[in-house]
Short mmCIF file of C-alpha atoms in Angstrom, two decimals:
data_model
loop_
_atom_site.label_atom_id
_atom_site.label_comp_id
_atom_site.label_asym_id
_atom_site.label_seq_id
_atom_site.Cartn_x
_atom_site.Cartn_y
_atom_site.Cartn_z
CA UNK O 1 7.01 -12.92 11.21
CA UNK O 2 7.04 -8.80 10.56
CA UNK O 3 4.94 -6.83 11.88
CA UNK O 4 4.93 -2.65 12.00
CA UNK O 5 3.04 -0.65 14.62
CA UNK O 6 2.23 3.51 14.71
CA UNK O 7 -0.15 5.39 16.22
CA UNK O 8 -3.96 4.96 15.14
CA UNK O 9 -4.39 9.05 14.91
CA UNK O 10 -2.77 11.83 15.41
CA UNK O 11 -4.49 15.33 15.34
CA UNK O 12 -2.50 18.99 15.10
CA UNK O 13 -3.13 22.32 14.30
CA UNK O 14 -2.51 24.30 11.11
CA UNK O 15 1.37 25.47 10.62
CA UNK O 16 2.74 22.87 13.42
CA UNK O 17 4.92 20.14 13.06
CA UNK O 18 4.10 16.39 13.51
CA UNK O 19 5.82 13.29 13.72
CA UNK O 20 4.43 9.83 12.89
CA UNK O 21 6.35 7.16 14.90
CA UNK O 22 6.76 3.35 13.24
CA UNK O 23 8.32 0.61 15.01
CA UNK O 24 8.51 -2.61 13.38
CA UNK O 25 10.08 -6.49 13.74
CA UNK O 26 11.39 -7.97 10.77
CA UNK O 27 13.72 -10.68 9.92
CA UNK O 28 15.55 -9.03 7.48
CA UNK O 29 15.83 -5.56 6.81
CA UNK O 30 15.76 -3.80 3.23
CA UNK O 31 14.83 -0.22 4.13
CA UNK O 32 11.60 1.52 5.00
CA UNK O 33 9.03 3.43 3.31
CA UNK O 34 6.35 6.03 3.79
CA UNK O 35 2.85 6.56 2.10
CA UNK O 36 0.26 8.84 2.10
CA UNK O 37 -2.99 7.93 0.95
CA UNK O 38 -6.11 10.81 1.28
CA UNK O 39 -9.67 9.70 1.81
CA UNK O 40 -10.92 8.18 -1.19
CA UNK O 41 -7.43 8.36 -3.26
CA UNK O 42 -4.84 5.80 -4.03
CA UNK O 43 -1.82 5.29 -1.34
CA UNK O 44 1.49 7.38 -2.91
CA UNK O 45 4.87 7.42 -2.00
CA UNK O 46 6.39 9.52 0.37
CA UNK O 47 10.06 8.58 1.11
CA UNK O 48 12.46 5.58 1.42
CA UNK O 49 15.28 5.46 4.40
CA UNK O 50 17.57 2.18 3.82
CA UNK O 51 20.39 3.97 6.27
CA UNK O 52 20.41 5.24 9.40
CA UNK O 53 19.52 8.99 10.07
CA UNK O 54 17.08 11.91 8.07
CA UNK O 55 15.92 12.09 4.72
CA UNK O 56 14.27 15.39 3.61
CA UNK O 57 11.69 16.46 0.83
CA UNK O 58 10.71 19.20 1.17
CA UNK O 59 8.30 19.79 4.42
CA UNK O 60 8.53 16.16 4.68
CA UNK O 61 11.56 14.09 6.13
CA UNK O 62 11.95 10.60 7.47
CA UNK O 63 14.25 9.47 10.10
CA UNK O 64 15.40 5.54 10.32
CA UNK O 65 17.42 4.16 13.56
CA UNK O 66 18.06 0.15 12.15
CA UNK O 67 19.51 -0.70 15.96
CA UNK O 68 16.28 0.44 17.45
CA UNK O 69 14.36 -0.55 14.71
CA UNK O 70 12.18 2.94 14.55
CA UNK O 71 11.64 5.42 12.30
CA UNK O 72 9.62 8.70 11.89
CA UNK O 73 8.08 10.40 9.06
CA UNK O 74 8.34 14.78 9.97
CA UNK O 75 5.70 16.71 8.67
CA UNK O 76 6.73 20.50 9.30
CA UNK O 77 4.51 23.61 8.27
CA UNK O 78 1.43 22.01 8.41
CA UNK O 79 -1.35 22.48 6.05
CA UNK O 80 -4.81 21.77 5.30
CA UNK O 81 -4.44 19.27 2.85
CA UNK O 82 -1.68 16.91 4.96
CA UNK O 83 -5.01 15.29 6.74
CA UNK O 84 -4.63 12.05 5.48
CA UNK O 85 -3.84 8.62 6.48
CA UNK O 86 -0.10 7.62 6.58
CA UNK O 87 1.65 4.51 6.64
CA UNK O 88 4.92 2.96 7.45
CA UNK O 89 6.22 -0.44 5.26
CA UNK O 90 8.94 -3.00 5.46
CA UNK O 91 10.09 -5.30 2.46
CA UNK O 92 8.46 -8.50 2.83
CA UNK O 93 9.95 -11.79 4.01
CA UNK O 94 10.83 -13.87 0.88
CA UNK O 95 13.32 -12.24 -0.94
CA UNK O 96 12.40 -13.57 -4.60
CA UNK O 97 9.07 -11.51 -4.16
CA UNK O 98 8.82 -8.01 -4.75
CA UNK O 99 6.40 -7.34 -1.64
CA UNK O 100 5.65 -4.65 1.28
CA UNK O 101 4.31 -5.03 3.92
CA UNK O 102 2.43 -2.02 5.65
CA UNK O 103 1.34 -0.86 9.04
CA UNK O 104 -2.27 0.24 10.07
CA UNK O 105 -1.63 3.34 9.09
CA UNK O 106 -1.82 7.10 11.16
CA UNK O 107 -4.80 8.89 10.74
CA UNK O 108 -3.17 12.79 10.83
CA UNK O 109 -6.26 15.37 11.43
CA UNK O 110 -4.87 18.84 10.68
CA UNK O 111 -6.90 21.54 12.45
CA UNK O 112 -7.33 25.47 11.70
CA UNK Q 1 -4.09 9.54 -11.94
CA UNK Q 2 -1.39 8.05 -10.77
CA UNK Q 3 -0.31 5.82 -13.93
CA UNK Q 4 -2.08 2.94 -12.61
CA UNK Q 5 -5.64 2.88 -13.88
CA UNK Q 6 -8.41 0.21 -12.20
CA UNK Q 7 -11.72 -0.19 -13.13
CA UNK Q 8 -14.69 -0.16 -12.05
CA UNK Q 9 -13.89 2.62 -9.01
CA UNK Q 10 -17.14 1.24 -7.26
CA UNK Q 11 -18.88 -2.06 -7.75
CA UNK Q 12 -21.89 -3.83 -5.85
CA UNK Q 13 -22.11 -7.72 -6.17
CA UNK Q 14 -24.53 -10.17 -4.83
CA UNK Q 15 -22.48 -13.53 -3.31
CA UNK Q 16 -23.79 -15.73 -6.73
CA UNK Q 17 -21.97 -12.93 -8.62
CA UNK Q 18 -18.91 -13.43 -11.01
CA UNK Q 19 -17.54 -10.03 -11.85
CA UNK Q 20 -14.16 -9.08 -12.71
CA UNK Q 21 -11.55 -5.83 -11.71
CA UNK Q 22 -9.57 -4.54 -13.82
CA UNK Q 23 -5.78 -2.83 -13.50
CA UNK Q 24 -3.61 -1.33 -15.85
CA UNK Q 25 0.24 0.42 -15.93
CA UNK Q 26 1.78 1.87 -19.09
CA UNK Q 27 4.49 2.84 -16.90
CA UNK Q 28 7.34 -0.06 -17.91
CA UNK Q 29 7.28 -1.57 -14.60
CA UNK Q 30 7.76 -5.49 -13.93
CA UNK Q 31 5.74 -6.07 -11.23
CA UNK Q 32 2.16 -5.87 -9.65
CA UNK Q 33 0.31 -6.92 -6.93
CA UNK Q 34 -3.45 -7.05 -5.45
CA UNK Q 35 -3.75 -5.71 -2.19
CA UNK Q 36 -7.11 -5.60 0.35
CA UNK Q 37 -7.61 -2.72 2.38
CA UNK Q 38 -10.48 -2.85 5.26
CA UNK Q 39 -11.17 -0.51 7.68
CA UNK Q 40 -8.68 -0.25 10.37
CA UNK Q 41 -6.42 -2.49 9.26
CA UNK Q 42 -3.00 -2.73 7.27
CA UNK Q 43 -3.14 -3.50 3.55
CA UNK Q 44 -3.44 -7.20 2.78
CA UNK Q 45 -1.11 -8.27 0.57
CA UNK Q 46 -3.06 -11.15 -2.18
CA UNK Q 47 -0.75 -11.62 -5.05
CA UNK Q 48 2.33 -10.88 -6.76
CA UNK Q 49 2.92 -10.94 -10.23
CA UNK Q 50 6.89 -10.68 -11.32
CA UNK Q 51 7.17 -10.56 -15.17
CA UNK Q 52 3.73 -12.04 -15.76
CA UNK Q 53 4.51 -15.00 -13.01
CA UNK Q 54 2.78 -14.97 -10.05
CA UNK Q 55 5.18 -15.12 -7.57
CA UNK Q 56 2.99 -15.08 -3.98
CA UNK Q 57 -0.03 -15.92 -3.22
CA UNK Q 58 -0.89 -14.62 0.15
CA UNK Q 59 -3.56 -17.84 1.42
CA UNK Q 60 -6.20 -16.16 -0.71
CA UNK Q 61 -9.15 -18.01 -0.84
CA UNK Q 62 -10.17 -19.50 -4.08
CA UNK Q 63 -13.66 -17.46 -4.84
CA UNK Q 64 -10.71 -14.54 -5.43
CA UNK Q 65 -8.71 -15.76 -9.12
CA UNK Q 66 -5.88 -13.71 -10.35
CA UNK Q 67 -4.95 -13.06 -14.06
CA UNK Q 68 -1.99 -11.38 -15.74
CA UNK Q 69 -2.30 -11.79 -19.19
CA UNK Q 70 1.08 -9.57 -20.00
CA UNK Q 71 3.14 -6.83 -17.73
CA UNK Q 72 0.75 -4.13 -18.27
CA UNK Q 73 -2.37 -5.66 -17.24
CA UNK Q 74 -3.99 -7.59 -14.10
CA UNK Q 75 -7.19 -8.68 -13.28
CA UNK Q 76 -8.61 -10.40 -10.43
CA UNK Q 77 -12.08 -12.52 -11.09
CA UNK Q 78 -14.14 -12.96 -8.22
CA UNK Q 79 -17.09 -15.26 -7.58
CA UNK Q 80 -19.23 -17.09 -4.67
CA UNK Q 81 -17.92 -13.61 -2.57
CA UNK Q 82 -18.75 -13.14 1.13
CA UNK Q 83 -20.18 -10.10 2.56
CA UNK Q 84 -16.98 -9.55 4.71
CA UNK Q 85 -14.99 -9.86 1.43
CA UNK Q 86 -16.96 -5.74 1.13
CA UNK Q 87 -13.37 -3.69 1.04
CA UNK Q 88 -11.20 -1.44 -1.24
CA UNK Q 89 -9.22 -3.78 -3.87
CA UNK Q 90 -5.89 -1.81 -4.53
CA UNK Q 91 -3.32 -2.30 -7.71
CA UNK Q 92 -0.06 -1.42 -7.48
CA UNK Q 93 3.25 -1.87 -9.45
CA UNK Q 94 7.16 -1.08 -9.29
CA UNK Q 95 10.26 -1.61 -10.91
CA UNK Q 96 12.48 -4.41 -9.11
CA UNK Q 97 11.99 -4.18 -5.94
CA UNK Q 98 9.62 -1.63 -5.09
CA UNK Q 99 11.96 0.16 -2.84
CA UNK Q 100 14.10 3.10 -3.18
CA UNK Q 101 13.29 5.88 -4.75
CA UNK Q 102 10.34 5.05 -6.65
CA UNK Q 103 8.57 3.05 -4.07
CA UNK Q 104 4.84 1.17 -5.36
CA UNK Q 105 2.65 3.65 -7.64
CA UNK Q 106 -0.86 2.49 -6.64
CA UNK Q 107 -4.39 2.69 -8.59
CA UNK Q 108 -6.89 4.18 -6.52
CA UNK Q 109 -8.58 1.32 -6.17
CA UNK Q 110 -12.24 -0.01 -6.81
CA UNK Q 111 -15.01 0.17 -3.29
CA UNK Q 112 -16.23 -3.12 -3.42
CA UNK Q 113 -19.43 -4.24 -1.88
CA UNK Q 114 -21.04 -7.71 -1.73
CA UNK Q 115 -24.49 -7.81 -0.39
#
């Protein structure tokens, strides 16, 4: 089966940086991705690392290591509006579907 | 808005209920899906449509029905619902494969609760 773990919450302060740790088991690999989804608001897309090492946008970037199946999403410069909930996904299983499959999701509490 | 529309946002059903959620995209993509989110858990994936076909159905019980009547619209009828069935109902679609640089664009969903 697949299955993706991170860490239920993470809380920082204002200006800071953060990282957002996803490990994950799969049987076949096709990249992974991040979301962000806000209280209330629909999930979005973050970023999508099908090769090894760091993707940037912005204040955002998103590390994969395939041999240690792990990667990170970076949030630098920290603001206000980054408290959210983010998750990590994997491609699903069957390759003639068109599927994610998502972790629990981080819970990022941005302080003053 | 995100290009995926749902309707209703919120809806309140008693368990003899048959009501019906609506998605729509008007953004050319191929596929969408149904997903369940509950509190503290992972988005459930229900069903996949691929060019109108569904393509997955996640062991979904039966009360939950999907429709896609063409590749801009999905619906998903429920009826005989459970109290625990009381979660967000997300759409999404993508293009292909849903990965890269596009990823899933996602409705924002509709807060149902069965009583």
């Amino acid at each position: 089966g697949q299955s993706l773990e991170q860490p239920s919450e993470v809380t920082a302060v204002e200006g800071a940086i953060v990282q957002i740790n996803c490990t994950y088991q799969t049987s076949g690999f096709y990249g992974l991705s991040w979301y962000q989804q806000h209280d209330g608001g629909a999930p979005t897309f973050l970023s999508y690392n099908a090769l090894d090492g760091l993707e940037e946008t912005g204040r955002f970037s998103s590390f994969l290591s395939r041999s240690d199946s792990y990667g990170y999403l970076l949030l630098q410069e920290l603001q206000m509006k980054d408290s959210a909930s983010y998750f990590c996904a994997v491609r699903g299983q069957r390759d003639s579907s068109y599927t994610l499959i998502f972790g629990s999701g981080t819970r990022l509490l941005v302080r003053p | 808005e995100t290009g995926v529309t749902q309707t209703p946002r919120h809806l309140v059903m008693g368990m003899t209920n048959k009501k019906s959620l609506k998605c729509e995209q008007h953004l050319g993509h191929n596929a969408m899906y149904w997903y369940k989110q509950s509190a503290k858990k992972p988005l459930e994936l229900m069903f996949v449509y691929n060019f109108k076909e569904q393509t997955e159905n996640n062991s979904v019980p039966s009360r939950f029905s999907p429709e896609c009547p063409n590749s801009s619209h999905l619906f998903l009828h429920l009826h005989t619902l459970q109290p625990e069935d009381s979660a967000l109902y997300l759409c999404a679609s993508s293009q292909d494969r849903g990965q890269g640089a596009s990823g899933y664009t996602f409705g924002s969903g509709t807060r149902l609760t069965v009583v």
